[in-house]
Tab-separated table of C-alpha atoms in Angstrom:
chain	number	residue	atom	x	y	z
A	1	MET	CA	-31.067	13.799	-4.604
A	2	GLU	CA	-31.429	9.666	-3.113
A	3	MET	CA	-31.378	8.223	-6.471
A	4	ALA	CA	-28.435	10.528	-7.633
A	5	GLY	CA	-26.335	9.207	-4.675
A	6	ALA	CA	-27.546	5.197	-5.100
A	7	GLY	CA	-26.216	5.601	-8.672
A	8	HIS	CA	-22.653	7.271	-7.245
A	9	ARG	CA	-22.462	4.445	-5.090
A	10	ARG	CA	-23.269	1.808	-7.370
A	11	GLY	CA	-20.806	3.690	-10.075
A	12	SER	CA	-18.062	3.561	-7.370
A	13	ASP	CA	-18.777	0.032	-6.570
A	14	THR	CA	-18.497	-1.334	-9.876
A	15	LYS	CA	-15.223	0.152	-10.506
A	16	ALA	CA	-13.624	-1.161	-7.343
A	17	GLU	CA	-14.761	-4.305	-9.181
A	18	ILE	CA	-13.123	-3.588	-12.404
A	19	ARG	CA	-9.918	-2.594	-10.566
A	20	LYS	CA	-10.091	-5.814	-8.666
A	21	VAL	CA	-10.639	-8.289	-11.689
A	22	ALA	CA	-8.604	-6.340	-13.880
A	23	LEU	CA	-5.794	-7.259	-11.406
A	24	GLU	CA	-6.418	-10.202	-10.563
A	25	LEU	CA	-5.691	-11.081	-14.542
A	26	PHE	CA	-2.929	-8.964	-15.100
A	27	ALA	CA	-1.306	-10.987	-11.853
A	28	ALA	CA	-2.618	-13.941	-13.366
A	29	GLN	CA	-1.441	-14.043	-16.990
A	30	GLY	CA	0.377	-10.488	-17.381
A	31	TYR	CA	-0.859	-7.284	-18.325
A	32	ASP	CA	0.363	-7.340	-21.740
A	33	ALA	CA	-1.861	-10.483	-22.365
A	34	THR	CA	-4.723	-9.518	-20.903
A	35	SER	CA	-7.759	-7.767	-22.897
A	36	LEU	CA	-9.949	-5.415	-22.322
A	37	ARG	CA	-12.699	-7.995	-23.800
A	38	GLU	CA	-11.467	-10.505	-21.235
A	39	ILE	CA	-11.638	-8.109	-18.642
A	40	ALA	CA	-15.392	-6.880	-19.067
A	41	GLU	CA	-16.499	-10.973	-19.813
A	42	ARG	CA	-15.339	-11.971	-16.350
A	43	LEU	CA	-17.739	-9.181	-15.204
A	44	GLY	CA	-20.564	-9.995	-17.501
A	45	ILE	CA	-20.759	-6.429	-18.590
A	46	THR	CA	-20.163	-5.486	-22.248
A	47	LYS	CA	-16.946	-4.142	-23.315
A	48	ALA	CA	-19.090	-0.428	-23.879
A	49	ALA	CA	-20.001	-0.638	-20.142
A	50	LEU	CA	-16.088	-1.063	-18.839
A	51	TYR	CA	-15.289	1.839	-21.427
A	52	TYR	CA	-17.810	4.008	-19.571
A	53	HIS	CA	-15.660	3.555	-15.865
A	54	PHE	CA	-12.219	3.168	-17.418
A	55	ASP	CA	-10.565	4.368	-20.955
A	56	GLY	CA	-8.699	1.528	-21.166
A	57	LYS	CA	-5.877	-0.416	-19.725
A	58	GLU	CA	-3.568	1.966	-18.764
A	59	ASP	CA	-6.235	3.825	-17.084
A	60	ILE	CA	-7.365	1.135	-14.835
A	61	VAL	CA	-3.474	1.068	-13.814
A	62	ARG	CA	-3.388	4.912	-13.023
A	63	SER	CA	-6.546	4.687	-11.060
A	64	LEU	CA	-4.683	1.532	-8.507
A	65	PHE	CA	-1.791	4.536	-7.879
A	66	THR	CA	-4.025	7.243	-7.585
A	67	GLU	CA	-6.582	5.077	-5.343
A	68	HIS	CA	-2.625	4.297	-3.404
A	69	LEU	CA	-1.541	8.023	-3.256
A	70	ALA	CA	-5.494	9.260	-1.793
A	71	ALA	CA	-5.324	6.601	1.002
A	72	LEU	CA	-2.192	7.214	2.185
A	73	ASP	CA	-2.658	11.212	1.835
A	74	ASP	CA	-5.537	10.308	4.044
A	75	LEU	CA	-3.486	8.139	6.553
A	76	VAL	CA	-1.269	11.160	7.180
A	77	GLU	CA	-4.160	13.791	7.524
A	78	TRP	CA	-5.821	11.028	10.441
A	79	ALA	CA	-2.062	10.944	11.739
A	80	ARG	CA	-1.602	14.687	12.307
A	81	THR	CA	-4.836	14.660	14.107
A	82	GLN	CA	-3.476	12.594	16.970
A	83	PRO	CA	-1.468	13.051	19.997
A	84	PRO	CA	2.421	11.491	18.987
A	85	GLY	CA	3.416	8.446	20.844
A	86	PRO	CA	3.928	5.023	20.981
A	87	ARG	CA	0.140	4.603	20.989
A	88	LEU	CA	0.160	6.432	17.247
A	89	ARG	CA	2.835	4.684	15.627
A	90	ALA	CA	1.302	1.096	16.582
A	91	GLN	CA	-2.088	2.516	14.999
A	92	VAL	CA	-0.418	4.108	11.879
A	93	ILE	CA	1.883	0.716	11.340
A	94	ASP	CA	-1.636	-1.427	11.586
A	95	ARG	CA	-3.466	0.899	9.375
A	96	MET	CA	-0.608	0.681	6.571
A	97	ILE	CA	-1.454	-3.345	7.001
A	98	ASP	CA	-4.496	-2.650	6.429
A	99	LEU	CA	-4.433	-0.413	3.376
A	100	ILE	CA	-2.037	-3.053	1.541
A	101	SER	CA	-3.806	-6.274	2.299
A	102	GLN	CA	-7.204	-4.528	1.255
A	103	GLN	CA	-5.597	-3.962	-1.795
A	104	GLY	CA	-4.486	-7.318	-1.721
A	105	LEU	CA	-1.502	-9.540	-2.241
A	106	GLN	CA	-2.274	-9.273	-5.759
A	107	ALA	CA	-1.119	-5.958	-6.555
A	108	ILE	CA	2.501	-6.921	-5.403
A	109	ARG	CA	2.409	-9.356	-7.587
A	110	PHE	CA	0.860	-7.939	-10.274
A	111	ALA	CA	4.047	-4.938	-9.678
A	112	PHE	CA	6.318	-7.708	-9.087
A	113	ALA	CA	5.602	-9.550	-12.661
A	114	ASN	CA	4.855	-6.336	-14.481
A	115	GLN	CA	7.706	-3.794	-13.341
A	116	HIS	CA	7.740	-2.486	-16.493
A	117	VAL	CA	3.955	-1.299	-16.568
A	118	VAL	CA	4.467	-0.321	-12.908
A	119	LYS	CA	7.887	1.958	-13.969
A	120	GLU	CA	5.871	3.459	-17.144
A	121	LEU	CA	2.796	4.252	-15.327
A	122	HIS	CA	3.078	5.101	-12.147
A	123	PRO	CA	3.644	8.602	-11.007
A	124	GLY	CA	6.347	8.531	-9.562
A	125	ARG	CA	8.457	7.074	-6.656
A	126	GLU	CA	8.945	10.934	-5.082
A	127	ASN	CA	4.760	11.290	-4.834
A	128	VAL	CA	5.353	8.357	-2.428
A	129	PHE	CA	7.991	9.197	-0.341
A	130	GLU	CA	6.364	12.862	0.152
A	131	ARG	CA	3.696	11.237	1.895
A	132	LEU	CA	5.373	8.873	3.642
A	133	ALA	CA	8.017	11.664	4.806
A	134	ALA	CA	4.868	14.165	5.873
A	135	LEU	CA	3.907	10.446	8.040
A	136	PHE	CA	7.103	10.503	9.764
A	137	GLU	CA	7.172	13.851	10.910
A	138	ALA	CA	3.399	13.366	11.785
A	139	LEU	CA	4.514	10.360	14.005
A	140	THR	CA	7.782	11.653	15.180
A	141	GLY	CA	7.866	15.157	15.836
A	142	PRO	CA	11.279	17.223	16.059
A	143	ASP	CA	12.822	16.580	19.110
A	144	ALA	CA	12.493	12.418	18.519
A	145	SER	CA	15.794	10.714	18.344
A	146	VAL	CA	17.378	9.084	15.701
A	147	GLU	CA	16.610	5.207	16.991
A	148	GLU	CA	12.740	6.243	17.672
A	149	ALA	CA	12.980	7.819	14.282
A	150	LEU	CA	14.721	4.846	12.384
A	151	ARG	CA	12.636	2.177	14.281
A	152	ILE	CA	9.545	3.989	13.067
A	153	ARG	CA	10.721	3.987	9.248
A	154	MET	CA	11.827	0.607	9.502
A	155	ALA	CA	9.098	-0.798	10.301
A	156	LEU	CA	6.679	1.225	8.039
A	157	PHE	CA	9.101	0.018	4.959
A	158	SER	CA	9.115	-3.472	6.245
A	159	VAL	CA	5.174	-3.795	5.283
A	160	ASN	CA	6.206	-3.658	1.892
A	161	LEU	CA	9.105	-5.632	2.175
A	162	ALA	CA	6.920	-8.107	3.847
A	163	PHE	CA	4.741	-8.675	0.781
A	164	PHE	CA	7.380	-8.316	-1.673
A	165	ALA	CA	9.488	-11.289	-0.064
A	166	ALA	CA	6.616	-13.383	0.360
A	167	GLN	CA	6.395	-14.034	-3.635
A	168	GLY	CA	6.871	-17.614	-3.951
A	169	LEU	CA	6.313	-18.793	-0.337
A	170	ASP	CA	3.862	-21.071	0.544
A	171	ALA	CA	1.470	-19.306	2.388
A	172	THR	CA	-1.740	-17.684	2.625
A	173	ASP	CA	-2.360	-14.230	1.732
A	174	GLU	CA	-3.915	-14.093	5.691
A	175	GLN	CA	-0.954	-15.315	6.524
A	176	VAL	CA	1.561	-12.917	5.086
A	177	THR	CA	-0.166	-10.140	6.607
A	178	ALA	CA	-0.178	-11.607	10.157
A	179	ALA	CA	3.779	-12.394	9.716
A	180	ALA	CA	3.975	-8.766	8.180
A	181	ARG	CA	1.799	-7.278	11.138
A	182	ASP	CA	4.185	-8.792	13.633
A	183	VAL	CA	7.369	-8.192	11.901
A	184	ALA	CA	6.589	-4.235	12.270
A	185	HIS	CA	5.393	-4.373	15.460
A	186	LEU	CA	8.249	-6.401	16.689
A	187	LEU	CA	10.555	-3.305	14.655
A	188	ASN	CA	8.681	-0.497	16.814
A	189	PRO	CA	7.683	-1.738	20.162
A	190	PRO	CA	6.104	0.466	22.871
A	191	ASP	CA	8.277	-0.116	25.873
A	192	ALA	CA	11.588	-0.115	23.535
A	193	ALA	CA	14.265	0.998	25.682
A	194	PRO	CA	16.976	3.643	23.937
A	195	PHE	CA	20.215	1.599	22.377
A	196	PRO	CA	23.376	3.024	23.723
A	197	PRO	CA	25.383	4.921	21.415
A	198	SER	CA	27.746	2.636	19.343
A	199	ALA	CA	31.051	3.533	20.826
A	200	ASP	CA	29.984	2.827	23.952
A	201	ARG	CA	28.685	-0.673	22.924
A	202	VAL	CA	31.964	-1.503	21.380
A	203	ALA	CA	33.751	-0.417	24.381
A	204	ASP	CA	31.806	-2.696	26.817
A	205	ALA	CA	32.116	-5.553	24.472
A	206	GLY	CA	35.825	-5.361	25.930
A	207	PRO	CA	38.918	-6.693	23.550
A	208	VAL	CA	38.672	-8.323	20.558
């Protein structure tokens, strides 16, 4: 049993390393221009060994999407077990940042440079939004104000937007991640006072 477990861990580690190296090559030189042989050579394994873990390049990309969706599922399930409130929303923002940064900006660079591949192989934006909708529900509940609900939605959406917006920016991955975290928390401060209704703000502004 111990040997089987160790073997499973080694297999999981190998698949993770294959995904990491493949993503680096896809982002650097393009999905179409990268061969399985190049991926295997970079890893120091045979092409046959790579085929043991993945059927091809398409399978590697699909596994990246599957892994991301599974991580979102885990985040939703965890959030549902926590008491709702400002602390939970702050924790989820941090976990979302960590989730994306762990995959690295390479994933964003890959998606940006290989949009045709993402469109063809991604399981669908509706799958992502279903999970985000469940996460929003766990974070705000039915009694949340429009502003409260909008703040956390904007904060979480800003995470992906920040990494996309960082393309071409002269900054390290660590700098981008730290800035994205700060921006997301600014959008959802723990002690935010509700804005007055729009009509009240217009009235307070006086004549124009």
